[in-house]
Every structure is written in C-alpha cells, then in structure tokens.
CSV table of C-alpha atoms in Angstrom, one decimal:
chain,number,residue,atom,x,y,z
A,1,MET,CA,95.5,87.1,131.8
A,2,VAL,CA,95.0,88.5,128.3
A,3,ARG,CA,91.9,90.2,126.8
A,4,HIS,CA,90.7,89.9,123.3
A,5,THR,CA,89.6,93.5,122.5
A,6,SER,CA,89.1,95.5,119.3
A,7,PHE,CA,89.8,99.0,118.1
A,8,ARG,CA,87.7,100.6,115.3
A,9,PHE,CA,89.0,103.5,113.2
A,10,CYS,CA,87.5,105.4,110.3
A,11,LEU,CA,89.7,105.3,107.1
A,12,ASP,CA,90.5,108.1,104.6
A,13,PRO,CA,91.6,106.0,101.6
A,14,THR,CA,92.5,107.5,98.2
A,15,VAL,CA,90.4,106.8,95.1
A,16,GLU,CA,92.9,104.1,94.1
A,17,GLN,CA,92.8,102.5,97.5
A,18,GLN,CA,89.0,102.5,97.5
A,19,VAL,CA,89.1,100.5,94.3
A,20,VAL,CA,91.5,98.0,96.0
A,21,LEU,CA,89.3,97.7,99.1
A,22,SER,CA,86.2,97.2,96.9
A,23,ARG,CA,88.1,94.5,95.0
A,24,HIS,CA,89.0,92.7,98.2
A,25,ALA,CA,85.4,92.9,99.4
A,26,GLY,CA,84.2,91.4,96.1
A,27,ALA,CA,86.8,88.7,96.3
A,28,ALA,CA,85.5,87.7,99.8
A,29,ARG,CA,82.0,87.6,98.5
A,30,PHE,CA,83.0,85.5,95.5
A,31,ALA,CA,84.9,83.0,97.6
A,32,PHE,CA,82.1,82.6,100.0
A,33,ASN,CA,79.6,82.0,97.2
A,34,GLN,CA,81.9,79.5,95.5
A,35,CYS,CA,82.4,77.5,98.7
A,36,LEU,CA,78.7,77.5,99.3
A,37,HIS,CA,78.1,76.4,95.7
A,38,THR,CA,80.6,73.5,96.2
A,39,VAL,CA,78.8,72.3,99.4
A,40,LYS,CA,75.3,72.4,97.8
A,41,SER,CA,76.6,70.6,94.7
A,42,ALA,CA,78.2,67.9,96.8
A,43,LEU,CA,75.0,67.5,98.9
A,44,THR,CA,73.0,67.1,95.7
A,45,ALA,CA,75.4,64.6,94.3
A,46,ARG,CA,75.4,62.6,97.5
A,47,LYS,CA,71.7,61.8,97.1
A,48,THR,CA,72.6,59.5,94.3
A,49,ASP,CA,76.2,58.6,95.3
A,50,ALA,CA,76.9,58.0,99.0
A,51,SER,CA,80.6,58.0,98.4
A,52,VAL,CA,80.7,61.8,97.6
A,53,VAL,CA,82.6,63.7,100.2
A,54,VAL,CA,81.1,67.0,101.2
A,55,PRO,CA,83.6,69.7,102.3
A,56,TRP,CA,82.1,71.0,105.5
A,57,SER,CA,84.7,72.6,107.8
A,58,GLY,CA,86.6,75.7,107.1
A,59,PHE,CA,89.9,73.9,106.5
A,60,ASP,CA,88.2,71.6,104.0
A,61,LEU,CA,86.7,74.5,102.1
A,62,ILE,CA,90.1,76.3,102.1
A,63,ASN,CA,91.8,73.3,100.6
A,64,HIS,CA,89.1,72.8,98.0
A,65,PHE,CA,89.0,76.5,96.9
A,66,ASN,CA,92.8,76.6,96.7
A,67,ARG,CA,92.7,73.6,94.3
A,68,TRP,CA,89.8,75.0,92.4
A,69,LYS,CA,91.1,78.5,91.7
A,70,LYS,CA,94.0,77.0,89.7
A,71,THR,CA,91.9,74.7,87.5
A,72,GLU,CA,90.2,75.4,84.1
A,73,ASP,CA,86.8,75.5,85.9
A,74,ALA,CA,87.8,78.7,87.5
A,75,GLY,CA,88.6,80.4,84.2
A,76,ARG,CA,90.8,80.3,81.1
A,77,VAL,CA,92.4,82.9,78.8
A,78,PHE,CA,92.8,81.9,75.2
A,79,VAL,CA,95.5,83.4,72.9
A,80,VAL,CA,95.1,83.3,69.1
A,81,ASP,CA,98.3,83.7,67.1
A,82,GLN,CA,98.6,85.0,63.5
A,83,ALA,CA,98.2,81.5,62.1
A,84,GLY,CA,94.8,81.2,63.8
A,85,THR,CA,96.0,78.6,66.4
A,86,VAL,CA,94.2,78.9,69.7
A,87,ALA,CA,96.1,78.1,72.9
A,88,VAL,CA,95.3,78.4,76.6
A,89,SER,CA,97.5,81.0,78.1
A,90,VAL,CA,96.3,81.2,81.7
A,91,THR,CA,94.3,78.7,83.7
A,92,GLY,CA,92.3,79.6,86.8
A,93,LEU,CA,91.3,82.9,88.3
A,94,VAL,CA,93.2,85.5,86.4
A,95,TRP,CA,92.7,88.1,89.1
A,96,ARG,CA,93.6,86.0,92.1
A,97,ASP,CA,97.1,87.6,92.4
A,98,ARG,CA,95.6,91.1,92.6
A,99,VAL,CA,94.1,90.4,96.1
A,100,SER,CA,95.5,89.0,99.3
A,101,GLN,CA,95.0,85.2,99.5
A,102,GLN,CA,93.9,85.6,103.1
A,103,VAL,CA,90.6,87.0,101.8
A,104,PHE,CA,89.8,83.7,100.2
A,105,GLU,CA,90.8,81.7,103.3
A,106,GLU,CA,88.8,83.8,105.7
A,107,ALA,CA,85.7,83.7,103.5
A,108,ALA,CA,86.0,79.9,103.4
A,109,ILE,CA,86.2,79.9,107.2
A,110,ASP,CA,83.1,82.1,107.4
A,111,CYS,CA,81.2,79.7,105.2
A,112,GLY,CA,82.3,76.8,107.4
A,113,ARG,CA,81.1,78.6,110.5
A,114,ALA,CA,77.7,79.3,108.8
A,115,LEU,CA,77.3,75.6,108.0
A,116,THR,CA,78.3,74.6,111.5
A,117,GLY,CA,75.8,77.1,113.0
A,118,TRP,CA,73.0,75.7,110.8
A,119,ALA,CA,73.9,72.1,111.8
A,120,GLU,CA,74.0,72.9,115.5
A,121,SER,CA,70.8,74.9,115.3
A,122,ARG,CA,69.1,71.9,113.6
A,123,ARG,CA,70.3,69.5,116.3
A,124,GLY,CA,69.2,71.9,119.0
A,125,THR,CA,72.6,72.5,120.5
A,126,ARG,CA,72.9,76.1,119.4
A,127,LYS,CA,71.6,78.8,121.7
A,128,GLY,CA,69.3,81.5,120.4
A,129,ARG,CA,66.7,81.4,117.6
A,130,ARG,CA,66.9,78.8,114.9
A,131,VAL,CA,69.0,79.8,111.9
A,132,GLY,CA,68.5,78.6,108.3
A,133,PHE,CA,70.9,77.2,105.7
A,134,PRO,CA,73.5,79.8,104.5
A,135,ARG,CA,72.5,81.8,101.5
A,136,PHE,CA,74.5,83.3,98.7
A,137,LYS,CA,75.8,86.9,99.2
A,138,LYS,CA,74.4,89.6,97.0
A,139,LYS,CA,76.6,91.9,95.1
A,140,THR,CA,74.4,94.9,96.0
A,141,VAL,CA,74.6,94.2,99.8
A,142,ALA,CA,74.7,97.3,101.9
A,143,VAL,CA,77.7,96.2,104.0
A,144,ARG,CA,80.7,94.9,102.2
A,145,SER,CA,83.6,93.6,104.3
A,146,PHE,CA,86.6,91.3,104.4
A,147,ARG,CA,89.1,90.1,106.9
A,148,LEU,CA,92.9,89.8,107.0
A,149,ARG,CA,95.2,87.9,109.3
A,150,ASN,CA,98.3,89.4,110.8
A,151,LYS,CA,101.5,87.5,110.4
A,152,HIS,CA,104.2,87.9,113.1
A,153,SER,CA,107.5,86.6,111.7
A,154,ARG,CA,110.6,86.4,113.9
A,155,GLY,CA,112.9,89.3,113.1
A,156,LYS,CA,110.4,91.0,110.8
A,157,ARG,CA,107.8,93.6,111.2
A,158,PRO,CA,104.1,92.5,111.4
A,159,VAL,CA,102.2,92.6,108.2
A,160,ILE,CA,99.4,94.7,109.8
A,161,ARG,CA,100.9,97.8,111.4
A,162,VAL,CA,99.5,101.0,112.9
A,163,GLY,CA,101.5,104.2,112.5
A,164,GLY,CA,105.1,104.1,111.3
A,165,ASP,CA,107.1,106.1,108.7
A,166,ASP,CA,103.9,107.3,106.9
A,167,GLY,CA,102.5,109.1,110.0
A,168,PRO,CA,100.9,108.1,113.2
A,169,ARG,CA,97.4,108.2,111.8
A,170,SER,CA,97.8,105.4,109.3
A,171,VAL,CA,97.4,101.6,109.1
A,172,THR,CA,99.4,99.3,106.8
A,173,LEU,CA,97.5,96.3,105.3
A,174,PRO,CA,98.8,93.5,103.0
A,175,LYS,CA,98.1,94.1,99.3
A,176,VAL,CA,96.4,97.4,100.1
A,177,GLY,CA,99.3,99.5,101.4
A,178,THR,CA,99.3,102.3,103.9
A,179,VAL,CA,95.9,103.9,104.4
A,180,LYS,CA,95.4,107.1,106.3
A,181,VAL,CA,93.2,107.0,109.4
A,182,HIS,CA,90.8,109.7,110.3
A,183,ASP,CA,90.9,109.0,114.1
A,184,ASP,CA,93.6,109.2,116.6
A,185,THR,CA,95.6,106.0,117.1
A,186,ARG,CA,97.8,107.1,120.0
A,187,ARG,CA,96.5,104.7,122.6
A,188,LEU,CA,96.8,101.6,120.4
A,189,ARG,CA,100.3,102.6,119.3
A,190,ARG,CA,101.3,102.9,122.9
A,191,MET,CA,100.1,99.4,123.6
A,192,LEU,CA,101.9,98.0,120.6
A,193,GLY,CA,105.1,99.9,121.4
A,194,THR,CA,105.3,98.6,124.9
A,195,GLY,CA,104.5,95.0,123.9
A,196,SER,CA,101.3,94.9,125.8
A,197,ALA,CA,99.1,94.3,122.7
A,198,LYS,CA,99.3,92.3,119.5
A,199,ILE,CA,97.1,92.7,116.5
A,200,LEU,CA,95.5,89.4,115.4
A,201,PHE,CA,93.0,90.3,112.7
A,202,ALA,CA,91.9,93.3,110.7
A,203,THR,CA,88.3,93.5,109.4
A,204,LEU,CA,87.5,96.2,106.9
A,205,GLY,CA,84.0,97.1,105.9
A,206,GLN,CA,82.1,99.9,104.3
A,207,ARG,CA,79.2,101.4,106.4
A,208,GLY,CA,77.5,104.7,105.8
A,209,GLY,CA,79.6,105.6,102.8
A,210,ARG,CA,82.9,105.3,104.8
A,211,TRP,CA,85.5,102.6,105.1
A,212,TRP,CA,86.2,101.3,108.6
A,213,VAL,CA,88.9,99.1,110.0
A,214,THR,CA,88.4,97.0,113.1
A,215,LEU,CA,91.6,95.6,114.6
A,216,ASN,CA,91.2,92.6,116.8
A,217,VAL,CA,93.8,92.9,119.5
A,218,GLU,CA,95.2,90.5,122.2
A,219,ALA,CA,95.9,93.0,125.0
A,220,ALA,CA,97.3,92.5,128.5
A,221,ASP,CA,95.2,92.6,131.6
A,222,LEU,CA,94.3,95.9,133.2
A,223,HIS,CA,96.6,97.2,136.0
A,224,PRO,CA,95.8,95.8,139.4
A,225,GLY,CA,95.0,99.3,140.6
A,226,LEU,CA,92.0,99.3,138.2
A,227,HIS,CA,90.6,96.0,139.6
A,228,HIS,CA,87.9,95.8,142.3
A,229,GLN,CA,89.0,94.7,145.7
A,230,PRO,CA,88.5,90.9,146.1
A,231,ARG,CA,85.8,89.9,148.5
A,232,GLN,CA,85.6,87.0,150.9
A,233,THR,CA,83.5,84.0,149.9
A,234,THR,CA,81.4,84.5,153.0
A,235,ASP,CA,80.6,88.2,152.1
A,236,ARG,CA,77.2,88.4,150.6
A,237,GLY,CA,76.8,92.2,150.6
A,238,GLY,CA,77.6,94.8,148.0
A,239,TRP,CA,75.1,93.7,145.4
A,240,VAL,CA,73.5,96.3,143.2
A,241,GLY,CA,70.3,95.4,141.2
A,242,VAL,CA,70.0,97.0,137.8
A,243,ASP,CA,66.4,97.3,136.4
A,244,ARG,CA,66.1,98.2,132.7
A,245,GLY,CA,63.0,99.7,131.3
A,246,LEU,CA,61.4,102.2,128.9
A,247,SER,CA,60.0,104.9,131.1
A,248,ALA,CA,63.2,105.0,133.1
A,249,PHE,CA,66.0,103.5,131.1
A,250,LEU,CA,68.0,102.3,134.1
A,251,VAL,CA,67.5,102.2,137.9
A,252,ALA,CA,70.2,100.8,140.1
A,253,ALA,CA,69.6,100.2,143.9
A,254,THR,CA,71.0,98.1,146.7
A,255,SER,CA,69.2,95.5,148.8
A,256,ASP,CA,68.4,98.1,151.5
A,257,GLY,CA,66.5,100.3,149.1
A,258,CYS,CA,69.3,102.9,148.5
A,259,GLU,CA,69.1,104.2,144.9
A,260,VAL,CA,72.6,104.6,143.4
A,261,ALA,CA,71.8,105.4,139.8
A,262,ARG,CA,68.8,106.5,137.7
A,263,ILE,CA,68.6,107.5,134.0
A,264,SER,CA,65.2,108.8,133.1
A,265,ASP,CA,66.0,110.7,129.9
A,266,PRO,CA,68.2,108.6,127.6
A,267,PRO,CA,69.0,109.9,124.1
A,268,LYS,CA,66.4,108.0,122.0
A,269,ALA,CA,68.3,108.3,118.7
A,270,LEU,CA,65.9,106.2,116.6
A,271,ALA,CA,62.7,108.0,117.8
A,272,ALA,CA,64.4,111.4,117.4
A,273,GLY,CA,65.5,110.7,113.9
A,274,MET,CA,62.3,108.9,112.7
A,275,ARG,CA,60.9,111.8,110.9
A,276,LYS,CA,64.1,112.2,108.9
A,277,GLN,CA,64.3,108.5,108.3
A,278,ARG,CA,60.9,108.4,106.8
A,279,ARG,CA,61.7,111.3,104.5
A,280,LEU,CA,64.9,109.6,103.3
A,281,ALA,CA,63.1,106.2,102.9
A,282,ARG,CA,60.4,107.9,100.8
A,283,SER,CA,63.1,109.5,98.7
A,284,VAL,CA,64.7,106.1,98.0
A,285,SER,CA,61.4,104.5,97.1
A,286,ARG,CA,60.6,107.2,94.6
A,287,LYS,CA,63.8,106.8,92.6
A,288,MET,CA,64.1,104.4,89.7
A,289,LYS,CA,65.8,101.1,90.5
A,290,GLY,CA,69.3,100.9,89.3
A,291,SER,CA,69.7,104.7,88.8
A,292,ASN,CA,72.4,106.9,90.3
A,293,ASN,CA,69.8,109.0,92.1
A,294,ARG,CA,68.5,105.9,93.9
A,295,ARG,CA,72.1,104.9,94.8
A,296,HIS,CA,72.8,108.4,96.3
A,297,SER,CA,69.5,108.4,98.2
A,298,ALA,CA,70.2,105.0,99.6
A,299,ALA,CA,73.7,106.2,100.7
A,300,ARG,CA,72.1,109.1,102.6
A,301,LEU,CA,69.7,106.8,104.3
A,302,GLY,CA,72.6,104.5,105.3
A,303,ARG,CA,74.5,107.4,106.8
A,304,HIS,CA,71.5,108.3,108.9
A,305,HIS,CA,71.2,104.7,110.2
A,306,THR,CA,75.0,104.8,111.0
A,307,ARG,CA,74.6,108.0,113.0
A,308,VAL,CA,71.7,106.6,115.0
A,309,ALA,CA,73.7,103.5,115.9
A,310,ASN,CA,76.7,105.6,116.9
A,311,ILE,CA,74.7,107.7,119.2
A,312,ARG,CA,73.1,104.7,120.9
A,313,HIS,CA,76.5,102.9,121.3
A,314,HIS,CA,78.1,106.0,122.8
A,315,PHE,CA,75.4,106.3,125.4
A,316,LEU,CA,75.5,102.6,126.3
A,317,HIS,CA,79.3,102.8,126.7
A,318,GLN,CA,78.9,105.7,129.1
A,319,VAL,CA,76.2,103.9,131.2
A,320,SER,CA,78.0,100.6,131.4
A,321,THR,CA,81.3,102.2,132.2
A,322,GLU,CA,79.9,104.1,135.2
A,323,LEU,CA,78.2,101.0,136.5
A,324,VAL,CA,81.3,98.8,136.3
A,325,LYS,CA,83.7,101.4,137.8
A,326,ASN,CA,81.5,102.1,140.8
A,327,HIS,CA,80.1,98.7,141.7
A,328,ASP,CA,81.8,95.3,141.7
A,329,ARG,CA,78.7,93.1,142.1
A,330,LEU,CA,75.8,93.6,139.7
A,331,VAL,CA,72.6,91.7,139.2
A,332,LEU,CA,70.8,91.9,135.8
A,333,GLU,CA,67.5,90.5,134.7
A,334,ASP,CA,67.5,87.7,132.2
A,335,LEU,CA,65.2,89.5,129.7
A,336,ASN,CA,63.8,87.7,126.7
A,337,THR,CA,64.5,90.6,124.4
A,338,ALA,CA,63.9,88.6,121.2
A,339,GLY,CA,60.4,87.7,122.5
A,340,MET,CA,59.6,91.2,123.5
A,341,LEU,CA,60.4,92.5,120.0
A,342,ARG,CA,57.3,90.5,118.8
A,343,ASN,CA,55.1,93.1,120.5
A,344,ARG,CA,54.4,95.5,117.6
A,345,CYS,CA,53.5,98.3,120.0
A,346,LEU,CA,56.9,98.3,121.9
A,347,ALA,CA,59.3,96.7,119.4
A,348,ARG,CA,60.7,100.1,118.2
A,349,ALA,CA,61.2,101.5,121.7
A,350,ILE,CA,62.8,98.3,122.9
A,351,SER,CA,65.2,98.2,119.9
A,352,ASP,CA,66.1,101.8,120.5
A,353,ALA,CA,66.9,101.1,124.1
A,354,GLY,CA,69.5,98.4,123.4
A,355,TRP,CA,69.0,96.3,126.5
A,356,ALA,CA,70.9,93.3,125.3
A,357,GLU,CA,73.8,95.4,124.1
A,358,LEU,CA,74.0,97.0,127.6
A,359,ALA,CA,74.1,93.6,129.3
A,360,ARG,CA,76.9,92.5,126.9
A,361,MET,CA,79.0,95.6,127.6
A,362,VAL,CA,78.5,95.4,131.4
A,363,SER,CA,79.5,91.7,131.3
A,364,TYR,CA,82.9,92.0,129.6
A,365,LYS,CA,83.8,95.3,131.3
A,366,GLN,CA,83.1,93.8,134.7
A,367,ALA,CA,85.3,90.8,133.8
A,368,TRP,CA,88.1,93.2,132.9
A,369,HIS,CA,87.9,94.8,136.4
A,370,GLY,CA,87.6,91.6,138.3
A,371,GLY,CA,84.0,92.1,139.3
A,372,THR,CA,80.9,89.8,139.2
A,373,VAL,CA,77.8,90.0,137.0
A,374,VAL,CA,75.0,87.6,137.8
A,375,LEU,CA,71.9,86.9,135.9
A,376,ALA,CA,68.6,86.6,137.8
A,377,ASP,CA,66.2,83.9,137.0
A,378,ARG,CA,64.0,84.9,134.0
A,379,TRP,CA,60.8,84.0,136.0
A,380,PHE,CA,61.8,85.9,139.1
A,381,PRO,CA,58.9,88.5,139.7
A,382,SER,CA,61.1,91.4,140.6
A,383,SER,CA,58.4,94.0,139.6
A,384,GLN,CA,55.5,92.2,141.3
A,385,MET,CA,57.1,91.6,144.7
A,386,CYS,CA,57.3,94.2,147.5
A,387,SER,CA,60.8,94.8,148.6
A,388,ARG,CA,59.7,95.5,152.2
A,389,CYS,CA,57.3,92.7,153.0
A,390,ASP,CA,57.7,90.3,150.1
A,391,THR,CA,54.0,90.5,149.2
A,392,ARG,CA,53.3,89.8,145.5
A,393,ASN,CA,50.9,91.9,143.5
A,394,ARG,CA,49.9,89.7,140.5
A,395,GLU,CA,47.6,92.4,139.1
A,396,LEU,CA,50.4,94.8,138.3
A,397,THR,CA,50.3,96.0,134.7
A,398,LEU,CA,52.8,97.9,132.5
A,399,ALA,CA,50.7,101.1,132.9
A,400,ASP,CA,51.2,101.0,136.7
A,401,ARG,CA,54.3,103.1,137.5
A,402,VAL,CA,53.7,102.9,141.3
A,403,PHE,CA,53.9,99.6,143.1
A,404,ARG,CA,51.2,99.1,145.8
A,405,CYS,CA,51.0,95.9,147.9
A,406,GLY,CA,48.3,94.6,150.2
A,407,ASN,CA,50.1,96.0,153.3
A,408,GLY,CA,49.8,99.6,152.2
A,409,HIS,CA,53.3,100.1,150.9
A,410,GLU,CA,53.7,102.4,147.9
A,411,LEU,CA,57.0,102.3,146.0
A,412,ASP,CA,58.4,103.4,142.6
A,413,ARG,CA,58.0,100.5,140.3
A,414,ASP,CA,61.5,100.5,138.9
A,415,HIS,CA,63.1,101.3,142.2
A,416,ASN,CA,61.3,98.4,143.8
A,417,ALA,CA,62.4,96.0,141.0
A,418,ALA,CA,66.1,97.0,141.4
A,419,THR,CA,65.9,96.5,145.1
A,420,ASN,CA,64.5,93.0,144.7
A,421,LEU,CA,67.2,92.1,142.2
A,422,ALA,CA,69.9,93.2,144.7
A,423,ALA,CA,68.3,91.0,147.3
A,424,TRP,CA,68.1,88.1,144.9
A,425,GLY,CA,71.9,88.3,144.5
A,426,GLU,CA,72.4,88.2,148.3
A,427,HIS,CA,70.2,85.3,149.0
A,428,HIS,CA,71.4,83.0,146.2
A,429,HIS,CA,74.6,81.2,147.1
A,430,HIS,CA,75.4,79.9,143.6
A,431,PRO,CA,73.9,82.4,141.1
A,432,GLN,CA,74.2,81.8,137.4
A,433,VAL,CA,77.2,83.9,136.3
A,434,ARG,CA,77.0,85.5,132.9
A,435,GLU,CA,80.0,84.7,130.8
A,436,PRO,CA,81.7,87.7,129.3
A,437,GLU,CA,82.1,88.1,125.6
A,438,VAL,CA,85.4,86.7,124.2
A,439,ARG,CA,85.9,89.4,121.6
A,440,ALA,CA,84.8,92.6,123.3
A,441,PRO,CA,85.6,96.1,122.1
A,442,VAL,CA,88.2,98.1,124.1
A,443,ILE,CA,87.5,101.8,124.8
A,444,ASN,CA,90.3,104.2,125.3
A,445,VAL,CA,92.7,101.8,127.0
A,446,ARG,CA,95.9,103.9,127.7
A,447,ARG,CA,99.4,102.6,128.1
A,448,ARG,CA,102.6,104.1,129.3
A,449,GLU,CA,105.4,104.7,126.9
A,450,GLY,CA,107.7,102.4,128.7
A,451,ALA,CA,108.3,100.5,131.9
A,452,GLY,CA,108.5,102.7,135.0
A,453,PRO,CA,109.7,101.8,138.5
A,454,HIS,CA,106.3,100.5,139.6
A,455,ILE,CA,104.9,99.5,136.2
A,456,CYS,CA,105.9,96.4,134.2
A,457,VAL,CA,105.9,96.4,130.4
A,458,GLY,CA,102.7,94.6,129.3
A,459,GLU,CA,100.3,96.1,131.8
A,460,THR,CA,98.4,99.4,132.2
A,461,GLY,CA,99.3,102.1,134.6
A,462,PRO,CA,97.5,102.8,137.9
A,463,ASP,CA,96.1,106.1,136.5
A,464,ASP,CA,95.0,104.7,133.2
A,465,ALA,CA,91.3,104.6,132.4
A,466,GLY,CA,90.4,101.2,131.2
A,467,THR,CA,87.0,101.9,129.8
A,468,ASP,CA,86.8,105.6,129.2
A,469,THR,CA,84.1,106.6,126.7
A,470,HIS,CA,85.6,109.5,124.9
A,471,ALA,CA,87.5,107.5,122.3
A,472,VAL,CA,86.5,105.8,119.1
A,473,LEU,CA,83.4,103.7,120.0
A,474,VAL,CA,82.8,100.3,118.4
C-alpha cells in the first residue's frame, strides 16, 4: 500500500531566483486565462455555428495552447533593416522558452478541472456547494502559484531533487535551479534515499511574503508496528465518540461514559489576533491604491493571516495525532459546517475552531494506521439524548451546558454527546465510513538510512513516528 502525502518547506531564494519564480507564476496565470478565453470564445461561436468544437478537457486545452503559442496570434517581432524593409523575425510567445513548459500544461489542466467542476455542479453530481463558471485570474492576486511535474528517466536523476551537491537544505527545480530551503529536509531525504518515496509534483506559491514549495510524494505504507491491531468482525467494542464544540473544543468518551480526552482551552489564534488584524486592515485602507505604502501594508496583513493559519494547523495536527495514536475506532459527527457559518454570531468562532479540517486530518491519519473512522448520521440527536436512559430533551438550547433529562440525570453536555456517539458506533452494524483524503500531508515521517535485519527498504521502522507534530506543518 502506498500513500500520497506532501511535504511543505519554506524557501530562501536569491533576488534573481525570486524573479524567475514570479515569472513562472505569471506564466501559469497567463496560460490559465488564455485557455479560459479560448473556451469562452468557442462557446460564443457555437451559438451561431454548431460545428464549432469547444476544447473542454485538460488534454484538449494543452494541445490547443501548444499550437496557439507558436502562431502569430500569440505574438510577433518585427525587424526593420537599413533599407526600410519590415520582416517578421519571431512568431509566437517570445518568452515561452524562459519558463518551463510544464507550467503551461499544468495551468491548462487546472482550467479543465475548473470547467469539469462547474459542469458537474450544474448537473448536481458534484458534492458541496454549487460553484460558478471559472473566472479570469487577476495579476494582483494575493497568492501566486504554479506546479511542476517530476520526470523519472531510467538511468538519470529526477528533475526535482531534494538535497544533493549544493547542500542538504536545498531543492532543485527545472528552469529555476537549486534553491535554498529554510527548513530541515532530513526526513524526506531519508525516504528518497531508501527508495520508500518518490516525488510526483512540486507546487510553488507565495504566501505571507515568503515562497513555499509543497512536494507531493508517493510514500510507502507505515511500518506494521505503527498500525493498530486488527479486530474481529464480531467485535463491536472499542469505539470512542468525539464531540466538537466551542465551549470545549473537543471531548472524547467511550460508550460506558469514560472520558478519555478533553480540550477546553484551545489556542484561538483568530480571536487573539483580531485586535492586530483590525489595526493592520485599517492601515491598508488608509493608503492610496497602487502605492508602495499600500503594498507594504497589505504584505504585513498577509503575514499576520499566515501566522494565524499556522498556529491553527499546528494545534489541529497535535489533537488529531493524539486521537489516532491512542484509539483505533473513532466516531465523528457529520456537522454541516458550511451551514453553521451562516450564523453571523458564531461564524467567526466556528471558523477559528477548524472542525472540518480536524475531521479531514483524523480521517487520513487513521487510514495510515489501519484504524476506522465512522461518520454518525447528521440528524442523530447526540446532544439531546440521555446516555443513561435514552430519554430525549428537545428543549435543550446552546446556552445549556448541563444536560438534564426527565428521570433526574444531570450530565455534562459535551461528555453526554461524546458518549452517545460512541454508543452509536457500537449499535450500527454497517456505519458510513468516511473516506480518507487522497492527497494528505505527511508530518515528520522518519525513515531509516538503509535496510536492517528486520526492516525492508521501502517501509518505516518500528520506532518511527508516523504523524509527529514537531516538523514542518502543512
């Protein structure tokens, strides 16, 4: 079994390399807009001529853009000699050789995916909220990014490499060269050196004034010593219900009422930094549009948002890792987070909690360890039912932190809900299993330098921490 994971590192490019990275990001934006312009023009022409073919998939857009970039419509350079004769010297995009051609292809694929998502959403076959037709990308967008593929030729080194002759903290990219990395790359280099991982893609983006690289890796499965012990099909025990909330961020309990975890004081990064965020936002609004002062103020505001997101992700990684390592059967609520965000009184607190991100992390980490994560029915009244006598209190409100039933039982609201969720997992023979994410971030996966007497090349060691939280967080 293989896992699709990712490593994210902060880059330290030189001034010249920053120009090259910005050029690649601009080329990706240009290719996406050109592909979208081609589709919209073809759709308009098809209204009068039904024989017009609309390039819709990513491969069709790649072929069309590769033909278009060499034509006169993409650009021409005229040369005038001493006699005054004008001749065409270069046809097509003059700067197309200064960037990697993979940037154009990946941008065309992104445009094709956006069109497919809109079509599926319009037909009702796409999950989630309805999405609109793709729009053109602005040049002044806050996040600029592009993607590169890694080529593995037989007998040659991969195009995208980590470490090497230029130092362990470096990454080599096509058309960009070797860029220094701010973070430690030891764990990924161990995986690549033992053959237990292979880099598939590299996504580079600028966030918070810094350039980041995210390496999509196909890694080997965790060592069997890190997996949970398999259970019999007739075994219905071991379920742990996880209740997520705002007063108490998380409460985990078993079906017999034993509380195994409680987090009451999470780091509310957004609420703690709201005063600074307002001050930085006012500073941006007071600057003249298009000025350097406004650009610098917007950069400071972006760095603040990045710091808030990093604090939240680090905390969620810690919580999800502890749950997965200690429990092999977890029950989560199917919360309608998108609908809850419409409540203007609780939207900020719910966004700061990151309930959906926690569920995603628990899902893929539990899949790595061979555990099970089930999703309770959305309409299951876990908070309104008494975990002792199954009596339902329909008059319970959000302000009531103590659950009281008609039989005189008084329980903590969150503890009671977690107990009911655990009982739900035991009594349902065929629960709805939540599928893990395909491309999930890997956190501090360590690999041995070579194959030992009890360790095969391509798998982790028995003492390796598969989801430690003290590495670079994604």
